[in-house]
Every structure is written in C-alpha cells, then in structure tokens.
C-alpha cells in the first residue's frame, strides 16, 4: 500500500494553503479512486496536501490528525473510519484553531460545531435504493432469501446502508435476511463471508446485498466456486458502481450497482478555499448519485470515470 505524508514542520513558502488529509486506507476500488480525486484536486487548486492512510485503524487516524495539529496545517480533512470516538481529537483541533472538514463518512455523537462541513453521499438513501431495485426485480416471488455483506463494523456507510435497506424491506414481507456478516469493505473478506453463508444455506440463497462492490466481487467468486451462477442463480446488488462493478454487470454476474461517487476532491478543495476566504459553508454538502441496473451497463461503461 502506498503511503505518503511528511513529518516535521509544514513549510508555507509562497503562502500556499496547507491541508492535512487522513484517509481510511486503501481497502477498496472506491477508496483508491477517492484518494486520486483528492490528490488531483489539490494539485489543480494549488493546495499543498499532506496525505496519510490509516490502514482502516482509528488509532492511526487520531495520531495523524494530532500530527497535523502539531504541524499547524491550515485545514484538516478526514474520512472517519468509524462513526464514534472523535470528540476528543476534534476538541484538540478546535483548541488549536484549526478547522476540520469531514470527507465521505459522517461522525456520530459530537457537537456539530466541532467540524466545518461534511461532504459525502446519502448512505441511507443508497440502502433504500438497493432495496427498491430488489423489490421491483423480485416482484411476485414467494420468498426473497438474502445474504447481506456489511461494511466495516461501526462505519457510517455500513450503519446507514443497513438502515435504509431495512426501512424498505419492512414493506416487503417476502424479504428475509438469512445471513449477515461484515466483510470490512474488502474483496477478500466479502468472499470469505459469502463462503460461510453458502456453507450454511447453499442453494436457498437467492440474493446477495453487498454494502460495496469489492465485497460483491468477492461474493461472486465464492458463488462460482460453489458451482452456482452469480447474476442468475443468485442475484447480486451492490453499492459504489465502480468500473469493476460495470464490468461484472456486462459479464452478467452483477445485477445492479447503486452509485456512490468517490470523486469528492473538487468539492473538498472548493470548500477549503471558501473557508479560507472567510465564506460560510453549509453544514452538509450532498453529492448526486444514481442507480444502474445491468440493463444500463453497456451504454454507461465507456464513460465511467472510476
Ligand atoms: O462504499 C466503500 C469504501 O465510505 C462510501 O468505503 C465509502 C465506502 C465505500 O471502502 O467501497
């Protein structure tokens, strides 16, 4: 895994704005596209970026943020790996007079005055969209037996994508989640969780709902190795809609990808500039997202940017 970032004092030659960004890690295709978008946007805007990955570990993110405070960066931005446990470090940043922007994932249980804005998708709505697509697709089925592959335990997208899916499921009595486990948003663990589900429920499984594409791709491998056809014997729906998901749709192995855009860099750097210029930012900046059933994959694939 590539790791960047610098130690020591931040140099402010040329009066450039310095942003410290603490990234979750490199767990998924989404995350890699997100990191690229942030680095590119910083370059485009002439902003100096200190970029550090945390291997999906909160302790490491807290350490990184503390080092950004010591280095007196102008703005701290981070994608919180889990939703809770940030109050202390956010207070340290506030005491040092350094503004904090949340990127991609939200936090819970902190006073909103501890951060400037939150830029990211509506994860509850993404979960609802996956469930609505599934309800239309399985209309009239007497049973809809589901395996749910959850994201990182305690992370905002895992909590919210479950919540949104459950909300819609309540109106569809045929929906039944047979098995649910975390695959930590990675392909390897998505595959392992699916193998475990198949070992117990085998051919009774009719649907996989994966909180991200990477886990869905892992599940697809597990289904094939089990001797069933993903996309046909077992429907697969996932969230992110990366190019890898589009490829799987074109191969008939994935049935639907609900979009969550990782291309947050331009909006993030814009927010940094506005904040530095003394402009008020909205507390929430929502990104726009769509749903792509496999029927639309072919026409969309070539223009896909991540
Ligand atoms: O869906 C997943 C990634 O926080 C929205 O994190 C992001 C999620 C994304 O690992 O692929």
PDB file of N, CA and C in Angstrom, residues 241-278:
ATOM      1  N   UNK A 241     -20.797   1.363  -7.608  1.00  0.00           N
ATOM      2  CA  UNK A 241     -20.856   1.471  -9.073  1.00  0.00           C
ATOM      3  C   UNK A 241     -19.520   1.894  -9.679  1.00  0.00           C
ATOM      4  N   UNK A 242     -18.480   1.190  -9.274  1.00  0.00           N
ATOM      5  CA  UNK A 242     -17.150   1.396  -9.867  1.00  0.00           C
ATOM      6  C   UNK A 242     -17.082   0.707 -11.242  1.00  0.00           C
ATOM      7  N   UNK A 243     -16.015   0.981 -11.972  1.00  0.00           N
ATOM      8  CA  UNK A 243     -15.837   0.319 -13.279  1.00  0.00           C
ATOM      9  C   UNK A 243     -15.817  -1.196 -13.140  1.00  0.00           C
ATOM     10  N   UNK A 244     -15.219  -1.675 -12.056  1.00  0.00           N
ATOM     11  CA  UNK A 244     -15.165  -3.129 -11.838  1.00  0.00           C
ATOM     12  C   UNK A 244     -16.585  -3.694 -11.720  1.00  0.00           C
ATOM     13  N   UNK A 245     -17.485  -2.942 -11.105  1.00  0.00           N
ATOM     14  CA  UNK A 245     -18.874  -3.393 -10.984  1.00  0.00           C
ATOM     15  C   UNK A 245     -19.547  -3.391 -12.358  1.00  0.00           C
ATOM     16  N   UNK A 246     -19.269  -2.370 -13.151  1.00  0.00           N
ATOM     17  CA  UNK A 246     -19.837  -2.320 -14.506  1.00  0.00           C
ATOM     18  C   UNK A 246     -19.359  -3.501 -15.344  1.00  0.00           C
ATOM     19  N   UNK A 247     -18.087  -3.843 -15.172  1.00  0.00           N
ATOM     20  CA  UNK A 247     -17.549  -4.982 -15.912  1.00  0.00           C
ATOM     21  C   UNK A 247     -18.309  -6.253 -15.508  1.00  0.00           C
ATOM     22  N   UNK A 248     -18.507  -6.420 -14.202  1.00  0.00           N
ATOM     23  CA  UNK A 248     -19.246  -7.599 -13.716  1.00  0.00           C
ATOM     24  C   UNK A 248     -20.681  -7.596 -14.241  1.00  0.00           C
ATOM     25  N   UNK A 249     -21.292  -6.413 -14.373  1.00  0.00           N
ATOM     26  CA  UNK A 249     -22.653  -6.347 -14.926  1.00  0.00           C
ATOM     27  C   UNK A 249     -22.642  -6.782 -16.390  1.00  0.00           C
ATOM     28  N   UNK A 250     -21.617  -6.312 -17.121  1.00  0.00           N
ATOM     29  CA  UNK A 250     -21.540  -6.679 -18.547  1.00  0.00           C
ATOM     30  C   UNK A 250     -21.324  -8.179 -18.723  1.00  0.00           C
ATOM     31  N   UNK A 251     -20.689  -8.800 -17.745  1.00  0.00           N
ATOM     32  CA  UNK A 251     -20.489 -10.253 -17.793  1.00  0.00           C
ATOM     33  C   UNK A 251     -21.698 -11.021 -17.265  1.00  0.00           C
ATOM     34  N   UNK A 252     -22.712 -10.282 -16.829  1.00  0.00           N
ATOM     35  CA  UNK A 252     -23.932 -10.916 -16.340  1.00  0.00           C
ATOM     36  C   UNK A 252     -23.841 -11.452 -14.917  1.00  0.00           C
ATOM     37  N   UNK A 253     -22.799 -11.046 -14.189  1.00  0.00           N
ATOM     38  CA  UNK A 253     -22.603 -11.609 -12.847  1.00  0.00           C
ATOM     39  C   UNK A 253     -23.120 -10.716 -11.718  1.00  0.00           C
ATOM     40  N   UNK A 254     -23.292  -9.450 -12.038  1.00  0.00           N
ATOM     41  CA  UNK A 254     -23.827  -8.493 -11.063  1.00  0.00           C
ATOM     42  C   UNK A 254     -25.098  -7.924 -11.681  1.00  0.00           C
ATOM     43  N   UNK A 255     -26.141  -7.761 -10.862  1.00  0.00           N
ATOM     44  CA  UNK A 255     -27.417  -7.325 -11.424  1.00  0.00           C
ATOM     45  C   UNK A 255     -27.706  -5.838 -11.282  1.00  0.00           C
ATOM     46  N   UNK A 256     -27.141  -5.224 -10.267  1.00  0.00           N
ATOM     47  CA  UNK A 256     -27.416  -3.796 -10.091  1.00  0.00           C
ATOM     48  C   UNK A 256     -26.328  -3.147  -9.242  1.00  0.00           C
ATOM     49  N   UNK A 257     -25.920  -1.947  -9.634  1.00  0.00           N
ATOM     50  CA  UNK A 257     -24.953  -1.186  -8.841  1.00  0.00           C
ATOM     51  C   UNK A 257     -25.579   0.166  -8.506  1.00  0.00           C
ATOM     52  N   UNK A 258     -25.655   0.448  -7.226  1.00  0.00           N
ATOM     53  CA  UNK A 258     -26.188   1.732  -6.749  1.00  0.00           C
ATOM     54  C   UNK A 258     -24.987   2.664  -6.600  1.00  0.00           C
ATOM     55  N   UNK A 259     -25.105   3.835  -7.190  1.00  0.00           N
ATOM     56  CA  UNK A 259     -23.942   4.708  -7.246  1.00  0.00           C
ATOM     57  C   UNK A 259     -23.651   5.435  -5.930  1.00  0.00           C
ATOM     58  N   UNK A 260     -22.340   5.515  -5.632  1.00  0.00           N
ATOM     59  CA  UNK A 260     -21.845   6.365  -4.547  1.00  0.00           C
ATOM     60  C   UNK A 260     -20.556   6.943  -5.107  1.00  0.00           C
ATOM     61  N   UNK A 261     -20.504   8.221  -5.340  1.00  0.00           N
ATOM     62  CA  UNK A 261     -19.321   8.735  -6.022  1.00  0.00           C
ATOM     63  C   UNK A 261     -18.131   8.977  -5.082  1.00  0.00           C
ATOM     64  N   UNK A 262     -16.948   8.512  -5.498  1.00  0.00           N
ATOM     65  CA  UNK A 262     -15.736   8.798  -4.726  1.00  0.00           C
ATOM     66  C   UNK A 262     -15.066  10.090  -5.171  1.00  0.00           C
ATOM     67  N   UNK A 263     -15.608  10.727  -6.202  1.00  0.00           N
ATOM     68  CA  UNK A 263     -14.927  11.886  -6.792  1.00  0.00           C
ATOM     69  C   UNK A 263     -15.226  13.157  -5.987  1.00  0.00           C
ATOM     70  N   UNK A 264     -14.782  13.141  -4.752  1.00  0.00           N
ATOM     71  CA  UNK A 264     -15.095  14.238  -3.823  1.00  0.00           C
ATOM     72  C   UNK A 264     -14.040  15.335  -3.814  1.00  0.00           C
ATOM     73  N   UNK A 265     -12.905  15.081  -4.480  1.00  0.00           N
ATOM     74  CA  UNK A 265     -11.784  16.019  -4.410  1.00  0.00           C
ATOM     75  C   UNK A 265     -12.142  17.459  -4.766  1.00  0.00           C
ATOM     76  N   UNK A 266     -12.752  17.691  -5.937  1.00  0.00           N
ATOM     77  CA  UNK A 266     -13.054  19.074  -6.311  1.00  0.00           C
ATOM     78  C   UNK A 266     -13.934  19.798  -5.292  1.00  0.00           C
ATOM     79  N   UNK A 267     -14.985  19.122  -4.798  1.00  0.00           N
ATOM     80  CA  UNK A 267     -15.851  19.778  -3.809  1.00  0.00           C
ATOM     81  C   UNK A 267     -15.110  20.045  -2.502  1.00  0.00           C
ATOM     82  N   UNK A 268     -14.230  19.116  -2.143  1.00  0.00           N
ATOM     83  CA  UNK A 268     -13.468  19.290  -0.905  1.00  0.00           C
ATOM     84  C   UNK A 268     -12.527  20.491  -0.993  1.00  0.00           C
ATOM     85  N   UNK A 269     -11.788  20.577  -2.098  1.00  0.00           N
ATOM     86  CA  UNK A 269     -10.820  21.677  -2.222  1.00  0.00           C
ATOM     87  C   UNK A 269     -11.544  23.026  -2.379  1.00  0.00           C
ATOM     88  N   UNK A 270     -12.697  22.981  -3.034  1.00  0.00           N
ATOM     89  CA  UNK A 270     -13.529  24.181  -3.128  1.00  0.00           C
ATOM     90  C   UNK A 270     -13.935  24.659  -1.731  1.00  0.00           C
ATOM     91  N   UNK A 271     -14.374  23.699  -0.907  1.00  0.00           N
ATOM     92  CA  UNK A 271     -14.796  24.039   0.460  1.00  0.00           C
ATOM     93  C   UNK A 271     -13.617  24.618   1.248  1.00  0.00           C
ATOM     94  N   UNK A 272     -12.437  24.049   1.058  1.00  0.00           N
ATOM     95  CA  UNK A 272     -11.238  24.562   1.746  1.00  0.00           C
ATOM     96  C   UNK A 272     -11.012  26.019   1.353  1.00  0.00           C
ATOM     97  N   UNK A 273     -11.067  26.272   0.061  1.00  0.00           N
ATOM     98  CA  UNK A 273     -10.812  27.637  -0.421  1.00  0.00           C
ATOM     99  C   UNK A 273     -11.859  28.618   0.093  1.00  0.00           C
ATOM    100  N   UNK A 274     -13.113  28.205   0.035  1.00  0.00           N
ATOM    101  CA  UNK A 274     -14.176  29.079   0.527  1.00  0.00           C
ATOM    102  C   UNK A 274     -13.979  29.374   2.010  1.00  0.00           C
ATOM    103  N   UNK A 275     -13.663  28.327   2.755  1.00  0.00           N
ATOM    104  CA  UNK A 275     -13.473  28.530   4.193  1.00  0.00           C
ATOM    105  C   UNK A 275     -12.319  29.502   4.457  1.00  0.00           C
ATOM    106  N   UNK A 276     -11.220  29.316   3.732  1.00  0.00           N
ATOM    107  CA  UNK A 276     -10.050  30.175   3.931  1.00  0.00           C
ATOM    108  C   UNK A 276     -10.354  31.622   3.524  1.00  0.00           C
ATOM    109  N   UNK A 277     -11.318  31.774   2.599  1.00  0.00           N
ATOM    110  CA  UNK A 277     -11.684  33.116   2.155  1.00  0.00           C
ATOM    111  C   UNK A 277     -12.737  33.737   3.077  1.00  0.00           C
ATOM    112  N   UNK A 278     -13.064  33.020   4.153  1.00  0.00           N
ATOM    113  CA  UNK A 278     -13.997  33.567   5.140  1.00  0.00           C
ATOM    114  C   UNK A 278     -15.463  33.371   4.793  1.00  0.00           C
TER     115      UNK A 278
END
